[in-house]
């Protein structure tokens, strides 16, 4: 059913809780990628911005600094625990509002925003054309979009390495279908162009960026592996295994990533698109 119910459950359940608990480590890991998107977005004082799937609010806080007192930033998310964390971090700021809402169905005020920004928050819609059409209604006629999304798993060793190791020890689930929502669902440029084009955007561009990310900043190898296994797709797969299997996978993953370890966690390769587009 195209009502995002599965994702609403996920982000209000164990995964949303995990993202809230690990907010500082996740922000340390994702900040350079979000900053690359913010640089590309070139936000000036006075801009009115929507931060879609804002989670615990890291990019919303950064944008609040950039838009200043004459601008405004609204962070939209479906996850109660993550929004509660965002709200706590934003205390006292007048140009920043967080709202619990589904970007697919929320009634945005028409022509109220200049920019739709997102750091990894737009890949989870059951009906992405409906979601982007709805969001586009919030944009002014010259409004634009700048979204950071993952390239395919095969180009992201930070997640691929442990998945390949785990596949030697456990029965892996069927991979997600090309139209299924999920973190890597915006990996193929043709799909992103098709969705945004159908939702009423043009001048669509996907700029690739390869970067090292720090997984488990400041942690020792063992804790960094625990963090890695806790945030990616393996979390749910491992939860269904017995202790002995979990330990085997953990040891094998540790072996596979130990060459990525330095004194500040795992330094792993990541690949994103910075997607930009304009309202038609
Ligand atoms: C991978 S997290 C990214 C969070 C944050 N932008 C960050 O970079 O830390 C994806 C976020 O998208 C949110 N999300 C998923 N589907 C959504 C929807 N339909 N409307 C609004 N937010 C949604 C989730 O609740 C989650 O907070």
Short mmCIF file of C-alpha atoms and ligand atoms in Angstrom, two decimals:
data_model
loop_
_atom_site.label_atom_id
_atom_site.label_comp_id
_atom_site.label_asym_id
_atom_site.label_seq_id
_atom_site.Cartn_x
_atom_site.Cartn_y
_atom_site.Cartn_z
CA UNK A 1 0.00 0.00 0.00
CA UNK A 2 1.37 3.41 -0.91
CA UNK A 3 0.92 5.05 2.50
CA UNK A 4 4.46 4.76 3.88
CA UNK A 5 3.08 2.72 6.80
CA UNK A 6 6.06 0.36 6.88
CA UNK A 7 8.57 3.23 6.98
CA UNK A 8 6.52 5.07 9.61
CA UNK A 9 6.73 1.93 11.76
CA UNK A 10 10.47 1.50 11.14
CA UNK A 11 11.42 5.09 11.96
CA UNK A 12 9.22 5.13 15.08
CA UNK A 13 10.46 1.71 16.19
CA UNK A 14 13.85 0.11 16.82
CA UNK A 15 15.63 1.90 13.94
CA UNK A 16 14.35 5.36 14.90
CA UNK A 17 15.39 4.67 18.50
CA UNK A 18 18.83 3.54 17.36
CA UNK A 19 19.31 6.64 15.18
CA UNK A 20 18.35 8.82 18.15
CA UNK A 21 20.72 7.05 20.55
CA UNK A 22 23.57 7.12 18.04
CA UNK A 23 22.84 10.69 16.84
CA UNK A 24 26.30 12.07 17.64
CA UNK A 25 28.16 9.22 15.91
CA UNK A 26 25.81 9.26 12.91
CA UNK A 27 26.21 13.01 12.53
CA UNK A 28 30.00 12.67 12.73
CA UNK A 29 29.78 10.07 9.96
CA UNK A 30 27.33 11.91 7.70
CA UNK A 31 28.29 15.54 8.32
CA UNK A 32 30.87 15.83 5.50
CA UNK A 33 28.33 14.47 3.01
CA UNK A 34 25.60 16.83 4.23
CA UNK A 35 28.03 19.74 4.11
CA UNK A 36 28.86 18.94 0.49
CA UNK A 37 25.13 19.12 -0.25
CA UNK A 38 24.76 22.38 1.67
CA UNK A 39 27.66 23.91 -0.24
CA UNK A 40 26.01 22.92 -3.51
CA UNK A 41 22.69 24.37 -2.29
CA UNK A 42 24.37 27.76 -1.81
CA UNK A 43 21.89 28.96 0.82
CA UNK A 44 21.84 32.73 1.35
CA UNK A 45 20.39 34.77 4.26
CA UNK A 46 16.62 35.13 3.99
CA UNK A 47 16.07 31.78 2.21
CA UNK A 48 13.07 29.68 3.30
CA UNK A 49 14.06 26.02 3.39
CA UNK A 50 12.32 22.67 3.95
CA UNK A 51 14.58 19.92 5.34
CA UNK A 52 12.83 16.69 4.35
CA UNK A 53 13.39 13.65 6.57
CA UNK A 54 15.36 15.93 8.91
CA UNK A 55 15.75 13.21 11.56
CA UNK A 56 17.62 14.47 14.64
CA UNK A 57 18.02 17.88 13.00
CA UNK A 58 21.72 18.16 12.19
CA UNK A 59 21.31 19.76 8.76
CA UNK A 60 18.34 21.87 9.93
CA UNK A 61 20.57 23.42 12.61
CA UNK A 62 23.30 24.14 10.05
CA UNK A 63 20.75 25.69 7.67
CA UNK A 64 19.32 27.85 10.49
CA UNK A 65 22.75 29.49 10.77
CA UNK A 66 22.89 30.10 7.02
CA UNK A 67 19.39 31.57 6.50
CA UNK A 68 19.69 33.94 9.47
CA UNK A 69 16.90 35.87 11.15
CA UNK A 70 15.21 36.81 7.84
CA UNK A 71 15.00 33.22 6.63
CA UNK A 72 13.31 30.14 7.97
CA UNK A 73 13.92 26.42 8.07
CA UNK A 74 11.24 23.78 8.63
CA UNK A 75 12.38 20.24 9.38
CA UNK A 76 9.81 17.60 8.41
CA UNK A 77 9.94 14.01 9.63
CA UNK A 78 7.72 11.06 10.53
CA UNK A 79 9.85 9.84 13.46
CA UNK A 80 8.77 10.97 16.91
CA UNK A 81 11.97 9.99 18.77
CA UNK A 82 14.21 11.64 16.19
CA UNK A 83 12.11 14.82 16.11
CA UNK A 84 12.18 14.99 19.91
CA UNK A 85 15.99 14.96 19.75
CA UNK A 86 15.94 17.61 16.99
CA UNK A 87 13.63 19.81 19.05
CA UNK A 88 15.86 19.56 22.12
CA UNK A 89 18.91 20.56 20.08
CA UNK A 90 17.11 23.56 18.57
CA UNK A 91 15.88 25.12 21.78
CA UNK A 92 15.68 28.90 21.64
CA UNK A 93 16.07 29.28 17.89
CA UNK A 94 13.36 31.41 16.31
CA UNK A 95 14.02 30.63 12.65
CA UNK A 96 13.70 26.86 12.97
CA UNK A 97 10.53 24.75 13.25
CA UNK A 98 10.25 20.99 13.40
CA UNK A 99 7.06 19.31 12.30
CA UNK A 100 5.91 15.72 12.50
CA UNK A 101 4.51 15.11 9.03
CA UNK A 102 4.70 12.72 6.09
CA UNK A 103 6.24 14.56 3.14
CA UNK A 104 3.93 12.65 0.77
CA UNK A 105 0.68 13.89 2.26
CA UNK A 106 1.49 16.96 4.38
CA UNK A 107 -0.44 20.04 3.27
CA UNK A 108 2.45 22.43 2.72
CA UNK A 109 1.54 26.10 2.40
CA UNK A 110 1.73 26.79 -1.36
CA UNK A 111 4.75 28.78 -2.60
CA UNK A 112 6.13 29.06 0.96
CA UNK A 113 9.64 27.67 0.37
CA UNK A 114 12.61 28.53 -1.84
CA UNK A 115 14.50 25.27 -1.38
CA UNK A 116 13.81 21.61 -0.62
CA UNK A 117 16.92 20.22 1.05
CA UNK A 118 17.50 16.71 2.35
CA UNK A 119 20.37 14.61 3.68
CA UNK A 120 19.38 10.98 3.10
CA UNK A 121 15.69 11.62 3.90
CA UNK A 122 13.92 11.23 0.53
CA UNK A 123 14.54 7.59 -0.42
CA UNK A 124 11.81 6.06 1.72
CA UNK A 125 8.56 6.99 -0.06
CA UNK A 126 6.19 4.25 -1.28
CA UNK A 127 5.11 6.62 -4.06
CA UNK A 128 8.04 8.97 -4.72
CA UNK A 129 6.33 10.80 -7.61
CA UNK A 130 3.39 11.65 -5.33
CA UNK A 131 5.80 12.74 -2.59
CA UNK A 132 7.92 15.00 -4.79
CA UNK A 133 4.81 16.44 -6.52
CA UNK A 134 3.41 17.27 -3.10
CA UNK A 135 6.68 18.86 -1.93
CA UNK A 136 6.99 20.82 -5.18
CA UNK A 137 3.67 22.50 -4.32
CA UNK A 138 5.48 24.16 -1.39
CA UNK A 139 8.05 25.78 -3.69
CA UNK A 140 7.90 29.26 -5.19
CA UNK A 141 7.92 29.30 -9.03
CA UNK A 142 11.73 29.69 -8.99
CA UNK A 143 12.08 27.15 -6.19
CA UNK A 144 14.77 24.50 -6.27
CA UNK A 145 15.77 21.20 -4.75
CA UNK A 146 19.09 19.92 -3.45
CA UNK A 147 19.10 16.38 -2.01
CA UNK A 148 21.96 14.16 -0.89
CA UNK A 149 21.29 10.46 -1.61
CA UNK A 150 23.40 7.29 -1.63
CA UNK A 151 24.72 5.84 -4.86
CA UNK A 152 24.13 2.04 -5.19
CA UNK A 153 25.39 -0.36 -2.50
CA UNK A 154 28.01 -1.75 -4.92
CA UNK A 155 29.69 1.70 -4.87
CA UNK A 156 29.52 2.03 -1.07
CA UNK A 157 32.15 -0.19 0.57
CA UNK A 158 31.19 1.13 4.02
CA UNK A 159 28.08 -1.05 3.77
CA UNK A 160 29.03 -3.53 1.02
CA UNK A 161 32.03 -4.99 2.88
CA UNK A 162 30.05 -6.26 5.85
CA UNK A 163 27.14 -7.45 3.69
CA UNK A 164 29.50 -9.59 1.60
CA UNK A 165 31.14 -11.06 4.68
CA UNK A 166 27.77 -11.80 6.30
CA UNK A 167 26.53 -13.53 3.14
CA UNK A 168 29.19 -16.22 3.74
CA UNK A 169 27.62 -17.05 7.11
CA UNK A 170 23.89 -16.36 6.97
CA UNK A 171 21.02 -16.67 4.51
CA UNK A 172 20.57 -13.15 3.17
CA UNK A 173 17.07 -11.85 2.35
CA UNK A 174 16.07 -11.10 -1.25
CA UNK A 175 17.56 -7.76 -2.26
CA UNK A 176 15.08 -4.87 -2.44
CA UNK A 177 13.36 -4.44 -5.80
CA UNK A 178 14.33 -1.43 -7.98
CA UNK A 179 11.13 0.46 -7.07
CA UNK A 180 11.13 -0.45 -3.35
CA UNK A 181 11.76 2.31 -0.80
CA UNK A 182 15.05 2.09 1.10
CA UNK A 183 18.38 3.83 1.67
CA UNK A 184 19.84 2.90 -1.72
CA UNK A 185 16.69 3.34 -3.79
CA UNK A 186 17.92 6.58 -5.41
CA UNK A 187 21.17 5.00 -6.56
CA UNK A 188 20.30 4.74 -10.26
CA UNK A 189 20.26 8.14 -12.02
CA UNK A 190 17.59 7.12 -14.57
CA UNK A 191 15.14 6.38 -11.76
CA UNK A 192 15.82 9.68 -9.98
CA UNK A 193 15.44 11.62 -13.25
CA UNK A 194 12.19 9.78 -14.05
CA UNK A 195 10.71 10.47 -10.59
CA UNK A 196 11.67 14.14 -10.45
CA UNK A 197 10.63 14.74 -14.08
CA UNK A 198 7.20 13.17 -13.43
CA UNK A 199 6.87 15.26 -10.25
CA UNK A 200 7.30 18.50 -12.19
CA UNK A 201 11.01 19.31 -11.87
CA UNK A 202 13.47 20.14 -14.62
CA UNK A 203 17.18 21.00 -14.89
CA UNK A 204 17.73 17.75 -13.02
CA UNK A 205 21.40 17.01 -12.34
CA UNK A 206 23.16 14.28 -10.36
CA UNK A 207 26.67 15.14 -9.28
CA UNK A 208 28.72 12.20 -7.95
CA UNK A 209 30.85 12.62 -4.85
CA UNK A 210 33.23 10.00 -3.44
CA UNK A 211 34.33 10.56 0.13
CA UNK A 212 35.82 8.86 3.16
CA UNK A 213 33.44 8.70 6.07
CA UNK A 214 34.33 8.05 9.70
CA UNK A 215 32.31 5.13 11.04
CA UNK A 216 32.38 5.10 14.83
CA UNK A 217 34.36 8.31 15.35
CA UNK A 218 36.58 8.08 18.41
CA UNK A 219 35.74 4.40 19.09
CA UNK A 220 38.11 1.44 19.26
CA UNK A 221 37.90 -1.23 16.56
CA UNK A 222 35.49 -3.50 18.44
CA UNK A 223 33.03 -0.70 19.30
CA UNK A 224 33.29 0.76 15.80
CA UNK A 225 32.28 -2.64 14.36
CA UNK A 226 29.37 -2.82 16.81
CA UNK A 227 28.27 0.63 15.62
CA UNK A 228 28.66 -0.36 11.94
CA UNK A 229 26.61 -3.54 12.40
CA UNK A 230 23.96 -1.62 14.34
CA UNK A 231 23.15 1.05 11.77
CA UNK A 232 23.14 -0.68 8.40
CA UNK A 233 20.94 -3.30 6.75
CA UNK A 234 22.65 -6.09 8.73
CA UNK A 235 21.05 -4.95 11.98
CA UNK A 236 17.72 -6.68 11.33
CA UNK A 237 19.32 -9.70 9.63
CA UNK A 238 21.67 -10.37 12.55
CA UNK A 239 18.91 -9.88 15.11
CA UNK A 240 17.33 -13.09 13.78
CA UNK A 241 20.52 -15.20 14.18
CA UNK A 242 21.66 -17.20 17.20
CA UNK A 243 24.54 -15.90 19.35
CA UNK A 244 27.16 -18.17 17.79
CA UNK A 245 26.30 -16.99 14.25
CA UNK A 246 26.22 -13.36 15.34
CA UNK A 247 29.70 -13.76 16.86
CA UNK A 248 31.04 -15.47 13.73
CA UNK A 249 29.77 -12.65 11.50
CA UNK A 250 31.12 -10.04 13.89
CA UNK A 251 34.57 -11.62 13.92
CA UNK A 252 34.62 -11.96 10.13
CA UNK A 253 33.47 -8.33 9.64
CA UNK A 254 36.13 -7.15 12.11
CA UNK A 255 38.76 -8.98 10.07
CA UNK A 256 37.43 -7.47 6.81
CA UNK A 257 37.42 -3.84 8.03
CA UNK A 258 40.43 -3.78 10.36
CA UNK A 259 42.64 -2.27 7.64
CA UNK A 260 40.19 0.70 7.54
CA UNK A 261 40.73 1.38 11.25
CA UNK A 262 42.78 4.28 12.52
CA UNK A 263 42.80 6.14 15.83
CA UNK A 264 39.50 7.85 14.97
CA UNK A 265 37.28 4.89 14.01
CA UNK A 266 36.87 3.24 10.61
CA UNK A 267 37.73 5.39 7.60
CA UNK A 268 35.53 3.92 4.88
CA UNK A 269 34.70 4.78 1.27
CA UNK A 270 31.25 6.19 0.54
CA UNK A 271 29.59 7.36 -2.66
CA UNK A 272 26.70 9.81 -2.99
CA UNK A 273 24.78 11.81 -5.54
CA UNK A 274 24.07 15.46 -4.93
CA UNK A 275 20.79 15.82 -6.78
CA UNK A 276 19.72 19.28 -7.89
CA UNK A 277 16.60 20.34 -9.78
CA UNK A 278 14.26 23.29 -10.34
CA UNK A 279 10.52 23.57 -10.14
CA UNK A 280 9.02 23.72 -13.64
C1 LIG B 1 18.40 7.99 6.96
S1 LIG B 1 17.45 9.00 7.99
C2 LIG B 1 18.21 10.58 7.72
C3 LIG B 1 17.94 11.55 8.83
C4 LIG B 1 18.67 12.89 8.73
N1 LIG B 1 18.32 13.62 7.52
C5 LIG B 1 20.16 12.69 8.81
O1 LIG B 1 20.85 12.85 7.79
O2 LIG B 1 20.64 12.38 9.92
C6 LIG B 1 15.95 9.12 7.05
C7 LIG B 1 14.90 10.01 7.67
O3 LIG B 1 13.80 10.16 6.76
C8 LIG B 1 12.60 10.15 7.52
N2 LIG B 1 11.47 9.81 6.63
C9 LIG B 1 11.23 8.62 6.03
N3 LIG B 1 10.08 8.68 5.33
C10 LIG B 1 9.57 9.94 5.49
C11 LIG B 1 8.39 10.60 5.02
N4 LIG B 1 7.49 9.99 4.27
N5 LIG B 1 8.20 11.91 5.37
C12 LIG B 1 9.10 12.54 6.17
N6 LIG B 1 10.23 11.95 6.65
C13 LIG B 1 10.47 10.67 6.32
C14 LIG B 1 12.89 9.13 8.61
O4 LIG B 1 12.02 9.23 9.71
C15 LIG B 1 14.35 9.46 8.97
O5 LIG B 1 14.42 10.42 9.97
#
